[in-house]
CSV table of N, CA and C in Angstrom, one decimal:
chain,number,residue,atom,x,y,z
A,1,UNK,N,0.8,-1.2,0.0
A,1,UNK,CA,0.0,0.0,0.0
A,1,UNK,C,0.9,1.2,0.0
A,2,UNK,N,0.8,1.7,-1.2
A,2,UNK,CA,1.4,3.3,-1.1
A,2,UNK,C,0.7,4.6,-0.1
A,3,UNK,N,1.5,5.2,0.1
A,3,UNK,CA,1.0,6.3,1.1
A,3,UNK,C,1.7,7.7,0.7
A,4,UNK,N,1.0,8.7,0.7
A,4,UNK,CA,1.7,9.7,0.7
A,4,UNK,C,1.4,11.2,1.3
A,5,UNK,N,2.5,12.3,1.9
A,5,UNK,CA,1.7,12.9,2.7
A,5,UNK,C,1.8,14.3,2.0
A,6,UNK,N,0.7,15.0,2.6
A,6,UNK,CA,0.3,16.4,1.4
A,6,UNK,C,0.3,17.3,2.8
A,7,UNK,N,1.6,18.4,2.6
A,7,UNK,CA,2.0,19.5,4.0
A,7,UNK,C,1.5,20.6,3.5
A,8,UNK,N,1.2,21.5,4.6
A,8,UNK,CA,0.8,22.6,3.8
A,8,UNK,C,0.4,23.7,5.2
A,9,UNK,N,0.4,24.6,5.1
A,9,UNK,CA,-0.3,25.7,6.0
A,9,UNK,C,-1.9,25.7,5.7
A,10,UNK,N,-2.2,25.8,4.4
A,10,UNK,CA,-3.6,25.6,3.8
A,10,UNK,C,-4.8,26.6,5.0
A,11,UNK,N,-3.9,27.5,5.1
A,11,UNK,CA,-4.6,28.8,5.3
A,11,UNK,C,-5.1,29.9,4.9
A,12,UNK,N,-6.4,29.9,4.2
A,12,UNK,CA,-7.2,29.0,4.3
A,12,UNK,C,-7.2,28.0,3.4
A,13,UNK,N,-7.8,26.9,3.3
A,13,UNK,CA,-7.6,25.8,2.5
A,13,UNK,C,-8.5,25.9,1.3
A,14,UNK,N,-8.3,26.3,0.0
A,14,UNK,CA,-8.4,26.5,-1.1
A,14,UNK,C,-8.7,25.7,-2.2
A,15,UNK,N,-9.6,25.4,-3.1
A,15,UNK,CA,-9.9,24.9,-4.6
A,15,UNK,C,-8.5,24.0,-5.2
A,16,UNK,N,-7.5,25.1,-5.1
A,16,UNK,CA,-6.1,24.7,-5.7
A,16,UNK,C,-5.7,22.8,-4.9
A,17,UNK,N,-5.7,23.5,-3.6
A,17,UNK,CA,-5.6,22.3,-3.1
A,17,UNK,C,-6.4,21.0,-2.6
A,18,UNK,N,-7.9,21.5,-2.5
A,18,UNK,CA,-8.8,20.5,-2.9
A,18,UNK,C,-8.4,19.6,-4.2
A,19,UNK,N,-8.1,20.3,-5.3
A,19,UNK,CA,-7.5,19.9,-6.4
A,19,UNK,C,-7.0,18.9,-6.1
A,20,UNK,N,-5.6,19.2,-6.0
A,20,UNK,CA,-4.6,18.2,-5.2
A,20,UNK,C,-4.4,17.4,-4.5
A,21,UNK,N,-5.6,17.6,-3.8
A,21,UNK,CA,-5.7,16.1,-2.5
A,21,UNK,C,-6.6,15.4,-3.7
A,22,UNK,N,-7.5,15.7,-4.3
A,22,UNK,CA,-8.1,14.8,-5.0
A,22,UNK,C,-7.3,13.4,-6.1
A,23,UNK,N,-6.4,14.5,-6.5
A,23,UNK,CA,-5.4,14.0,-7.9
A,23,UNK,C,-4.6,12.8,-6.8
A,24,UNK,N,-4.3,13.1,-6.1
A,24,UNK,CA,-2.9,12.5,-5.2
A,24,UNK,C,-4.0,11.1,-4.3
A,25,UNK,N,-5.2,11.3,-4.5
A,25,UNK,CA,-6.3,10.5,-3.4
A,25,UNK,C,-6.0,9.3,-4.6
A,26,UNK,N,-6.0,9.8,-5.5
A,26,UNK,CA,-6.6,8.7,-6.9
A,26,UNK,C,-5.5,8.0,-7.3
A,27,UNK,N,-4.1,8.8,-6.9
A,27,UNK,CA,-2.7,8.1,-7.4
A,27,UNK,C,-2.0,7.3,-6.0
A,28,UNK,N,-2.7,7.4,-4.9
A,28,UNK,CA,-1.7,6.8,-3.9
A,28,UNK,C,-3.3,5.9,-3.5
A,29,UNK,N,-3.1,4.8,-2.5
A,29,UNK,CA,-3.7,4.2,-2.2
A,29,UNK,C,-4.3,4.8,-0.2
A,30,UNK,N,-3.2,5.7,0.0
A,30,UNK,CA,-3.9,6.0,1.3
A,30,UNK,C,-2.9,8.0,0.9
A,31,UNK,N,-3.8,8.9,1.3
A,31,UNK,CA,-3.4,10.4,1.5
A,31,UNK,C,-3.4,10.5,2.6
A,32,UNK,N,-2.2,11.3,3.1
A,32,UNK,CA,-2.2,12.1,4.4
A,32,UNK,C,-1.8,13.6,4.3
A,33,UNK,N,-3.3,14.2,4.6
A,33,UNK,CA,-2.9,15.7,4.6
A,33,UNK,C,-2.9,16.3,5.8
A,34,UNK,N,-1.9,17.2,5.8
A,34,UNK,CA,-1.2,17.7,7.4
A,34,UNK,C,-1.3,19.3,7.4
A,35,UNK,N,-1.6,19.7,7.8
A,35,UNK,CA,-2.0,21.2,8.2
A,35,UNK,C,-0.9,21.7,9.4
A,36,UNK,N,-0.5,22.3,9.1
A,36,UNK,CA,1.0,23.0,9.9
A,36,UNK,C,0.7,24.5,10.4
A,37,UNK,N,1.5,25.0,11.2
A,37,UNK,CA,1.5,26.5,11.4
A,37,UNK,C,2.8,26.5,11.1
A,38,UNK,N,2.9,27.5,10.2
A,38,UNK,CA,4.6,27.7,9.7
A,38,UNK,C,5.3,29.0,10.2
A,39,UNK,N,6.1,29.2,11.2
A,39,UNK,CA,6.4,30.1,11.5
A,39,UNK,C,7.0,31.4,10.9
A,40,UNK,N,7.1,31.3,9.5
A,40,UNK,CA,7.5,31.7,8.5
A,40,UNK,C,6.8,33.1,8.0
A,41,UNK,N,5.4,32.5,8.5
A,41,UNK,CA,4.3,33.3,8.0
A,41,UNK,C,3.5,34.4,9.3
A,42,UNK,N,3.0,35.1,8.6
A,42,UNK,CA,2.2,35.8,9.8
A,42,UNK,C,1.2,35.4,10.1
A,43,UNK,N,0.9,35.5,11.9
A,43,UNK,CA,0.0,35.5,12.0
A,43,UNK,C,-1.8,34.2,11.5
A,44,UNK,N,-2.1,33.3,11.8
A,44,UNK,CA,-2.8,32.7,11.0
A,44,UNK,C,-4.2,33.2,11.1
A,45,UNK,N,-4.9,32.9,10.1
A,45,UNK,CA,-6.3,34.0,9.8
A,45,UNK,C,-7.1,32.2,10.9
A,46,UNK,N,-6.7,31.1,10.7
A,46,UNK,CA,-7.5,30.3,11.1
A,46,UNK,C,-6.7,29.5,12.1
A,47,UNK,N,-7.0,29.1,13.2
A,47,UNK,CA,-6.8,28.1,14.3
A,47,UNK,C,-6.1,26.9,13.3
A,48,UNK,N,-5.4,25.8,14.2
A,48,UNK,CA,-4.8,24.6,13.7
A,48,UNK,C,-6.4,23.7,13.6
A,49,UNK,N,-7.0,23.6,14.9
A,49,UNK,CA,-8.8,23.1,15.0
A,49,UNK,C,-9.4,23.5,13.9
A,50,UNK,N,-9.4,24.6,13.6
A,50,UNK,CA,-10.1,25.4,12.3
A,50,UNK,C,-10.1,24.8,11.0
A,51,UNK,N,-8.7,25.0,11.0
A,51,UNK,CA,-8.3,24.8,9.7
A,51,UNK,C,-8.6,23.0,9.4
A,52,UNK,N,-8.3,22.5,10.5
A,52,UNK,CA,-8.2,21.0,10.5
A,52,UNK,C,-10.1,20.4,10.5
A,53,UNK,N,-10.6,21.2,10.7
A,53,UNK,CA,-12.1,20.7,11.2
A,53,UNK,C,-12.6,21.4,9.3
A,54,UNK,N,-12.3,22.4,8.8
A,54,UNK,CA,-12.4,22.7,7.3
A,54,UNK,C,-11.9,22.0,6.4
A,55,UNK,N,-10.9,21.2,6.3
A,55,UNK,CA,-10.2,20.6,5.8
A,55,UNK,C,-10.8,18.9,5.7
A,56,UNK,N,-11.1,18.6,6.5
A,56,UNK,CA,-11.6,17.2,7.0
A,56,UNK,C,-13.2,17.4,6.0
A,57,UNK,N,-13.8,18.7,6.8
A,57,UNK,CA,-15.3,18.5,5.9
A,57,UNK,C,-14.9,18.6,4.0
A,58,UNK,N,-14.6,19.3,3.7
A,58,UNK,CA,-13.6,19.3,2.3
A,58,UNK,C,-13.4,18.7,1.8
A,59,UNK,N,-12.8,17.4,2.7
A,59,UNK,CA,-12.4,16.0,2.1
A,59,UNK,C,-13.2,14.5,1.9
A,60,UNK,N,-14.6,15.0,2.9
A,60,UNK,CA,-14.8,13.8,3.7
A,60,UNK,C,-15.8,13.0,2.7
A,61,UNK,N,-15.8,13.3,0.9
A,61,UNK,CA,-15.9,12.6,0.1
A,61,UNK,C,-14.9,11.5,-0.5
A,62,UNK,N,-13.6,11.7,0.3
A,62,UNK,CA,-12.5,10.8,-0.5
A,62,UNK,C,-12.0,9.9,1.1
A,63,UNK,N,-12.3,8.7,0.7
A,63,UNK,CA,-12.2,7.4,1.7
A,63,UNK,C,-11.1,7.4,2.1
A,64,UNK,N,-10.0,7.8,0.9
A,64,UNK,CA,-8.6,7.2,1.8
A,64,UNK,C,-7.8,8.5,1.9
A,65,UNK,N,-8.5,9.6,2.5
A,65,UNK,CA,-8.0,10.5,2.8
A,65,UNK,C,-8.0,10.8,4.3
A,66,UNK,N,-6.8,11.2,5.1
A,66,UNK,CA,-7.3,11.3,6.5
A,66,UNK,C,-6.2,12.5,7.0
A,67,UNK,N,-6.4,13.3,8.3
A,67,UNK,CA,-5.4,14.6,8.1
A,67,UNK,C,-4.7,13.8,10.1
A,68,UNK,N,-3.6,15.0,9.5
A,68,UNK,CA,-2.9,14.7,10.5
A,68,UNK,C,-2.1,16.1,10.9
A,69,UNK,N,-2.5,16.8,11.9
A,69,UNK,CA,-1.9,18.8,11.9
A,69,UNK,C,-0.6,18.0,12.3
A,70,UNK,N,0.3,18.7,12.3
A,70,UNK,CA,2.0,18.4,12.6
A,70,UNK,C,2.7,19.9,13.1
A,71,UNK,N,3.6,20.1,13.6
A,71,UNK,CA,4.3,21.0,13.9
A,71,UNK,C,6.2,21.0,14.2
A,72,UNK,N,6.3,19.9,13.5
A,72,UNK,CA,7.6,19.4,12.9
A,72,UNK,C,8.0,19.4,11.9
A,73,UNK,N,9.4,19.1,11.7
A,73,UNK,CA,9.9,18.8,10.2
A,73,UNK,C,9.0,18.1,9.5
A,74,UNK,N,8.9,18.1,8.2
A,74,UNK,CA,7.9,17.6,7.3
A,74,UNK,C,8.4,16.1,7.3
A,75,UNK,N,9.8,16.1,7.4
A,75,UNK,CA,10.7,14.6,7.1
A,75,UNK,C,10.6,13.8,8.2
A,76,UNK,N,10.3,14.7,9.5
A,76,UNK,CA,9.8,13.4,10.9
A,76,UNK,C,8.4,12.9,10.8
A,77,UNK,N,7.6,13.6,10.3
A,77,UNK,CA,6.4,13.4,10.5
A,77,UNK,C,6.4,12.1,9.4
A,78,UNK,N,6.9,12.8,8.2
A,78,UNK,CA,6.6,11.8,7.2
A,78,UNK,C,7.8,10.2,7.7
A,79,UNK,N,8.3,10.5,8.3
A,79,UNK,CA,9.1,8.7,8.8
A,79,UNK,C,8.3,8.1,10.1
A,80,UNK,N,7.6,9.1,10.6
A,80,UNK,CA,6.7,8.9,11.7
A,80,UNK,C,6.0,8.3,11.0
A,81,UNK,N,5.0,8.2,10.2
A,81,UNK,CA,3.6,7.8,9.8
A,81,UNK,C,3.8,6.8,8.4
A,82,UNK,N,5.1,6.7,8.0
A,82,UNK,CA,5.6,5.8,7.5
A,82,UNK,C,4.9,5.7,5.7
A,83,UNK,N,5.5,7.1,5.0
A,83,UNK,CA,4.9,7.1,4.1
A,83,UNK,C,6.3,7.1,3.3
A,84,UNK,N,5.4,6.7,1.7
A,84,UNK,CA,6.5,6.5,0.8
A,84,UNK,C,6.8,8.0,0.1
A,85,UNK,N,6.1,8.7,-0.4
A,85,UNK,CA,6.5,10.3,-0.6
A,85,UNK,C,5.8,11.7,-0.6
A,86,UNK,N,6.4,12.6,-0.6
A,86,UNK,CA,5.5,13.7,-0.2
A,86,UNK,C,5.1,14.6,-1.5
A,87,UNK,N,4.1,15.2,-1.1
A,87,UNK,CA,3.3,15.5,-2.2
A,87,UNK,C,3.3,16.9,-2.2
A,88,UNK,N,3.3,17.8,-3.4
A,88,UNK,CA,3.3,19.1,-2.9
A,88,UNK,C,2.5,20.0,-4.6
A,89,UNK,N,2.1,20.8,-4.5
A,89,UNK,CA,0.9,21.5,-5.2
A,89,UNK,C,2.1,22.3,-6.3
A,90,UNK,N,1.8,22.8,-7.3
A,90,UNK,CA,2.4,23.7,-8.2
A,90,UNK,C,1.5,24.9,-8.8
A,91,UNK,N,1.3,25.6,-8.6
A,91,UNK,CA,0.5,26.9,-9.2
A,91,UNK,C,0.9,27.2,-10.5
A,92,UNK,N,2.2,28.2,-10.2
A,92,UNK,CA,2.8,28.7,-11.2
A,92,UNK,C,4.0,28.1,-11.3
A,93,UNK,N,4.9,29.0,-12.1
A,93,UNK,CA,6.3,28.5,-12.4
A,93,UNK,C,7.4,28.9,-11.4
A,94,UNK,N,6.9,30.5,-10.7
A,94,UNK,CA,7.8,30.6,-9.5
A,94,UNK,C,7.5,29.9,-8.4
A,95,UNK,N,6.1,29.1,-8.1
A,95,UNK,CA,6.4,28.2,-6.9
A,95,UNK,C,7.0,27.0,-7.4
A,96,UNK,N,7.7,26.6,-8.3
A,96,UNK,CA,8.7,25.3,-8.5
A,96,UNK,C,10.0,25.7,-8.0
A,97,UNK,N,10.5,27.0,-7.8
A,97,UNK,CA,11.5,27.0,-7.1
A,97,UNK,C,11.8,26.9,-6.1
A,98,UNK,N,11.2,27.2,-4.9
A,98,UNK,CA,11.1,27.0,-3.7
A,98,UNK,C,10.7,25.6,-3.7
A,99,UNK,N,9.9,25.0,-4.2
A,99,UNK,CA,9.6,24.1,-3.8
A,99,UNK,C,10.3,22.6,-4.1
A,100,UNK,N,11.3,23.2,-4.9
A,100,UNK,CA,12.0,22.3,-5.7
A,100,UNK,C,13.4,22.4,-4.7
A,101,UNK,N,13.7,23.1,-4.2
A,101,UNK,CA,14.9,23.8,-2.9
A,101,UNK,C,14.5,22.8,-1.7
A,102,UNK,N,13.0,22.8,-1.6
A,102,UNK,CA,12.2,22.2,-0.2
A,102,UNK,C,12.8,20.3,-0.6
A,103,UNK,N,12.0,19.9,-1.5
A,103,UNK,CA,12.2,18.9,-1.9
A,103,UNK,C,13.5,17.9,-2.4
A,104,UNK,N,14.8,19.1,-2.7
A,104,UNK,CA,16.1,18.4,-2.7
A,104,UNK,C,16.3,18.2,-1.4
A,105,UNK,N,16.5,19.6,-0.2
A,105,UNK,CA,16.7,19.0,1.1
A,105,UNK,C,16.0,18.0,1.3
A,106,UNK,N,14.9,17.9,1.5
A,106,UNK,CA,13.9,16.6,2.5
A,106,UNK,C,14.7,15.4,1.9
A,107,UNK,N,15.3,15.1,0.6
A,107,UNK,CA,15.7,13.6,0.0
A,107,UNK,C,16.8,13.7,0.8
A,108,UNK,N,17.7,14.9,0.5
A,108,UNK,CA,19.3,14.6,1.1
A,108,UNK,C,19.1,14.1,2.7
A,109,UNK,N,18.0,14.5,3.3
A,109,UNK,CA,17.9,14.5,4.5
A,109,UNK,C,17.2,13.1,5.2
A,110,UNK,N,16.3,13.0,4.5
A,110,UNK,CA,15.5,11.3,4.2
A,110,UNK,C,15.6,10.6,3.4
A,111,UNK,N,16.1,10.8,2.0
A,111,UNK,CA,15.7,9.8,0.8
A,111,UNK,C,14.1,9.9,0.7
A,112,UNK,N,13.5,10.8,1.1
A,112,UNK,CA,11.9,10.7,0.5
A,112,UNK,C,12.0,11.7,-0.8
A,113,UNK,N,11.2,10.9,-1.6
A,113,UNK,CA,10.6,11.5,-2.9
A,113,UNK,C,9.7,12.5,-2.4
A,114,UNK,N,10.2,13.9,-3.1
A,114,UNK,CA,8.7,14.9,-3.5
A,114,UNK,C,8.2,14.7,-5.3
A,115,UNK,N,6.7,14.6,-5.0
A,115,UNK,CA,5.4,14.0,-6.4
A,115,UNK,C,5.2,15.7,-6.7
A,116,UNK,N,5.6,16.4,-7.2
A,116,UNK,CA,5.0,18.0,-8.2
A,116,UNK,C,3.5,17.3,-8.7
A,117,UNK,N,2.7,18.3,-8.1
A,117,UNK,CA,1.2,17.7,-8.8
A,117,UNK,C,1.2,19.6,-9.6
A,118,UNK,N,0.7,19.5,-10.4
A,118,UNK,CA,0.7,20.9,-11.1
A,118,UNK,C,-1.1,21.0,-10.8
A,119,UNK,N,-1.8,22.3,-10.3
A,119,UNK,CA,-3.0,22.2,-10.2
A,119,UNK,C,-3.6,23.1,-12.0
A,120,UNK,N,-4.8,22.6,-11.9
A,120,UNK,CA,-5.4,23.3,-13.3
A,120,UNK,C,-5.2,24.5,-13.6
A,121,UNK,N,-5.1,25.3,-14.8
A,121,UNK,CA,-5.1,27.0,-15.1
A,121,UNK,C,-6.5,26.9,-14.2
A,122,UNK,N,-7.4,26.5,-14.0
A,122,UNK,CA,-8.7,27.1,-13.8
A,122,UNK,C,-8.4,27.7,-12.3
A,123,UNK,N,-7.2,27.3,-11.7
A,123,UNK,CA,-7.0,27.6,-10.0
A,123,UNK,C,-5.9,28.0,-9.5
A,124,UNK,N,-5.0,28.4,-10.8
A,124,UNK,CA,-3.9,28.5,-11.0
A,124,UNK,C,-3.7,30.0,-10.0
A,125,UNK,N,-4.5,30.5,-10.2
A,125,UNK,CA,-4.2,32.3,-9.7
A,125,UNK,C,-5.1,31.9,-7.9
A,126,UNK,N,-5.2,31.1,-7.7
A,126,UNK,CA,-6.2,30.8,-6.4
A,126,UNK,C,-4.6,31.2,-5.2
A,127,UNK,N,-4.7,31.3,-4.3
A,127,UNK,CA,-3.6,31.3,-3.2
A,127,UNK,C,-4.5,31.9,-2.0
A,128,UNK,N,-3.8,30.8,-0.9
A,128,UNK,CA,-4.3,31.1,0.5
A,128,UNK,C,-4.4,32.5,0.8
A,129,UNK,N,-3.1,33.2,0.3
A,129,UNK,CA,-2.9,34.9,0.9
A,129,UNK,C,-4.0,35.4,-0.3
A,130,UNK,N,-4.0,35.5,-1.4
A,130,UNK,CA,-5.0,36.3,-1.6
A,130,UNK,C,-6.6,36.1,-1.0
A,131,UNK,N,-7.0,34.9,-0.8
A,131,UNK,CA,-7.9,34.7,-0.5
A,131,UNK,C,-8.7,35.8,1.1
A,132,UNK,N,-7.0,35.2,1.8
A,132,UNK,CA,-7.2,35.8,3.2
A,132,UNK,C,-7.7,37.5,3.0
A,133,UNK,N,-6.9,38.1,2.1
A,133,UNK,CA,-6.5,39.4,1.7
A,133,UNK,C,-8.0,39.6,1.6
A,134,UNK,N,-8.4,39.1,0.3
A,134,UNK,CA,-10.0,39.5,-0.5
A,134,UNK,C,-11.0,38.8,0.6
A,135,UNK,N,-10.9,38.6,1.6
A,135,UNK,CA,-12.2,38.4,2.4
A,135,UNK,C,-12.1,39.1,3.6
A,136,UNK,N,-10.5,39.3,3.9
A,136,UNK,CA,-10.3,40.4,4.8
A,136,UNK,C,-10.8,42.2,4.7
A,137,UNK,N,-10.9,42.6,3.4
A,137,UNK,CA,-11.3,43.6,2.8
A,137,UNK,C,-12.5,43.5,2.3
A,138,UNK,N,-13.4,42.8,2.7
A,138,UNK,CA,-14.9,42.7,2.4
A,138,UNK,C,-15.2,42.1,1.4
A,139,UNK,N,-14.3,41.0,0.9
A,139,UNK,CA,-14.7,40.6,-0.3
A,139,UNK,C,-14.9,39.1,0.2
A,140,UNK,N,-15.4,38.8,1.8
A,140,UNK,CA,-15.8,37.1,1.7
A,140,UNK,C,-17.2,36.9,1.1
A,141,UNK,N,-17.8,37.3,0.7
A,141,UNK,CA,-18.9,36.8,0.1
A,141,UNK,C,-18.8,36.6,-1.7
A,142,UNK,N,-17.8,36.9,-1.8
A,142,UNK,CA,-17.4,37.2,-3.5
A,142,UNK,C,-16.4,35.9,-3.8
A,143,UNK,N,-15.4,34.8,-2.9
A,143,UNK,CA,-15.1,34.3,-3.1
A,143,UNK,C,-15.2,33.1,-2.9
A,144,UNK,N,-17.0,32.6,-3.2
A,144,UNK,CA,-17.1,31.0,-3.1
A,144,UNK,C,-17.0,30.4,-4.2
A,145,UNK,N,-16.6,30.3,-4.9
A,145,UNK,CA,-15.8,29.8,-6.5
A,145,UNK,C,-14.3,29.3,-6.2
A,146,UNK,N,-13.9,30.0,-5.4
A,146,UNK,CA,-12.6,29.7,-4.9
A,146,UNK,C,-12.4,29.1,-3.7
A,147,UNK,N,-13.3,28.4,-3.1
A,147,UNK,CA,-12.8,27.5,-2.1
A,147,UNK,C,-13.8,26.7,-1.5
A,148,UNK,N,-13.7,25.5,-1.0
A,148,UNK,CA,-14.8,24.3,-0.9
A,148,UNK,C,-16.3,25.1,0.4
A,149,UNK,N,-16.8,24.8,-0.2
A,149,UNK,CA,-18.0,25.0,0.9
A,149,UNK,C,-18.1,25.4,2.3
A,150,UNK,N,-17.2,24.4,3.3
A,150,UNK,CA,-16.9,24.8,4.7
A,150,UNK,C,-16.2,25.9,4.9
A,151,UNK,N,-15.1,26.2,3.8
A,151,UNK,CA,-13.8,26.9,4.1
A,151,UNK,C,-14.6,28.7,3.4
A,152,UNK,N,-15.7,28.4,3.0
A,152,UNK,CA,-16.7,30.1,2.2
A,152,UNK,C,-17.4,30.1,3.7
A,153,UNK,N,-18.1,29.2,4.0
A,153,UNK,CA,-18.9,29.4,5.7
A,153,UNK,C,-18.0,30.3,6.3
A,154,UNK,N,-17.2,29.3,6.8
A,154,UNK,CA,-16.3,30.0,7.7
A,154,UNK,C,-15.6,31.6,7.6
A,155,UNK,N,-15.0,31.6,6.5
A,155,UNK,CA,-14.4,32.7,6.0
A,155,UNK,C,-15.5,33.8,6.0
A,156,UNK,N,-17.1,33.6,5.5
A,156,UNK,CA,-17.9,35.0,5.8
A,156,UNK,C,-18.6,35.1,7.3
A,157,UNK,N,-18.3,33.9,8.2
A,157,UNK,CA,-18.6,34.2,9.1
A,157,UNK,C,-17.6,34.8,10.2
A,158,UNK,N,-16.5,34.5,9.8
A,158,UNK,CA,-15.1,35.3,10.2
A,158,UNK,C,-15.0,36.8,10.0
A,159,UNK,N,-15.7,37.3,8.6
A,159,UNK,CA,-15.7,38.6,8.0
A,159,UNK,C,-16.8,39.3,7.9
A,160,UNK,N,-18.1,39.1,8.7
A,160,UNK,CA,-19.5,39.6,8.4
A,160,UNK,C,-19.6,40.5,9.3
């Protein structure tokens, strides 16, 4: 049984990446998606519970999908839970570099494989920060096209 885990801040969790858990549900035999707080970033617009309780309803059409929040290295969690490789989203052409920097480390570091799933043009321009941005400025009721059902609840009940 293949396994593979899909990391992410997924704040808020977005179309792009519904995308991707879906593609990656259909190519692995078991998904694990992990919702992180990345200290990288500012501030989070949603709770780790939040985001994890959005994320779960999101998914809870795909059987062999199951989440797991983490707050470690991506490479412990992923030897912890004993997966064969990690999965990671592509938008554009400037997120392959970073994420391509992310994924040499993690092998040098584990020998785990990163899978590039590229998401559709149709979601291509989708991202957590803008999302946060345009619902933070009165625009949560303008973007349920861009993110699964629970994650537009939430967001206009955060912003009303």
């Amino acid at each position: 049984m293949k396994t593979a885990l899909f990391p992410g801040t997924f704040d808020p969790f977005h179309n792009g990446h519904l995308e991707i858990v879906e593609t990656a549900s259909r190519l692995f035999d078991r998904l694990i998606v992990a919702p992180m707080r990345n200290p990288q970033k500012s501030a989070p617009l949603f709770s780790a519970e939040e985001r994890r309780e959005m994320i779960g309803e999101s998914v809870s059409h795909l059987d062999n999908v199951s989440l797991h929040p983490f707050s470690s290295l991506v490479v412990d969690l992923a030897r912890q839970l004993k997966v064969d490789v990690i999965v990671k989203g592509l938008r554009v052409a400037s997120d392959a570099e970073s994420e391509l920097q992310q994924a040499q480390m993690n092998k040098a570091v584990s020998g785990l494989e990163t899978l590039f799933i590229p998401c559709s043009s149709e979601f291509a321009f989708v991202s957590s920060r803008y999302v946060r941005e345009f619902a933070h400025f009165g625009g949560a009721d303008r973007i349920g096209s861009m993110v699964p059902g629970p994650v537009f609840t939430k967001l206009k009940e955060k912003f009303s």
